Coordinates of C-alpha atoms and ligand atoms in Angstrom, one line a residue:
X1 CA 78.4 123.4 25.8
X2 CA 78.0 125.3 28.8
X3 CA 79.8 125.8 32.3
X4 CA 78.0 126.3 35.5
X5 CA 79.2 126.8 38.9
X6 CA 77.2 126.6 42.0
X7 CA 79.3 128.9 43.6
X8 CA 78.1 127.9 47.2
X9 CA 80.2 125.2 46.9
X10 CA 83.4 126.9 45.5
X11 CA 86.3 127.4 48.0
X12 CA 89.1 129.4 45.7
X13 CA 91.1 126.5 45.5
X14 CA 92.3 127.9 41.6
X15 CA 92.3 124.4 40.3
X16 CA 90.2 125.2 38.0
X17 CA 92.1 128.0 36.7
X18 CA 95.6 126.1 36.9
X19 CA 94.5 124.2 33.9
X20 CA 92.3 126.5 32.2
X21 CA 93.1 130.2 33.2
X22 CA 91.7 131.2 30.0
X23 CA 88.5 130.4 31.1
X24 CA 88.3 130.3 35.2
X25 CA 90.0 133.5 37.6
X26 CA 90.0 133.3 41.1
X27 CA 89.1 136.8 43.0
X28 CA 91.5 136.5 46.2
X29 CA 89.5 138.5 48.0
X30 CA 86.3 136.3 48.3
X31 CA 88.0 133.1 47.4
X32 CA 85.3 132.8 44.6
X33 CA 85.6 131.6 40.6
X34 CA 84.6 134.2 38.0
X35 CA 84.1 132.2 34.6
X36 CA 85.4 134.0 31.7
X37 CA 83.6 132.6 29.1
X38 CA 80.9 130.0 30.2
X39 CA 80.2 129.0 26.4
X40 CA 83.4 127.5 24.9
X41 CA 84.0 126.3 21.2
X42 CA 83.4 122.8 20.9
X43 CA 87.1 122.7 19.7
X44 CA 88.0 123.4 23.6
X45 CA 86.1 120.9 24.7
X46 CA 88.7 118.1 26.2
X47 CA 90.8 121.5 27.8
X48 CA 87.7 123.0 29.8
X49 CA 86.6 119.5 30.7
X50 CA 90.2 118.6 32.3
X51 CA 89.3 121.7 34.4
X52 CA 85.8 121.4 35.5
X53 CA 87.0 117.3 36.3
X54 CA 90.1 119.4 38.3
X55 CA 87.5 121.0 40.9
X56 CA 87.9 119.0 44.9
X57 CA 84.8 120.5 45.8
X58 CA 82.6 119.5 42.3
X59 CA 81.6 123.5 42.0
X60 CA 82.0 122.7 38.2
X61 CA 79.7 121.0 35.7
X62 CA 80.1 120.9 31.8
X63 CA 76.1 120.9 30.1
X64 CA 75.7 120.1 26.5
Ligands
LIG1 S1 88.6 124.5 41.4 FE1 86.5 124.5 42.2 S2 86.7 125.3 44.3 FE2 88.6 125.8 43.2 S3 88.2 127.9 42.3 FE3 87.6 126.4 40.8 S4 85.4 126.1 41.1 FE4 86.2 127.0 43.0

């Protein structure tokens, strides 16, 4: 499993890291997602898919 973010499309919002902050931080100065960890345990699969599904702009996919 594997996050990717085309980060063209990403506005800031912090959805993202709302529900997952342990994997997703927003820099406030660019308005633009820095993924902590793009390789999560299988085991947090449902959490880091709540948060990629959580994105307005669909910045966020889950592969794998
Ligand atoms: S929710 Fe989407 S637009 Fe908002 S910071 Fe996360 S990736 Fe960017």
């Amino acid at each position: 499993m594997k996050i990717s973010v085309d980060i063209d499309r990403c506005e800031g919002l912090g959805m993202c890291e709302a529900m997952a902050n342990d994997y997703f931080e927003v820099d406030e100065d660019e308005d633009k997602v820095t993924v902590l960890d793009d390789t999560p345990p299988e085991s947090d699969r449902a959490h880091v898919y709540a948060a990629v599904q959580a994105c307005p702009v669909l910045a966020l996919t889950l592969e794998g």
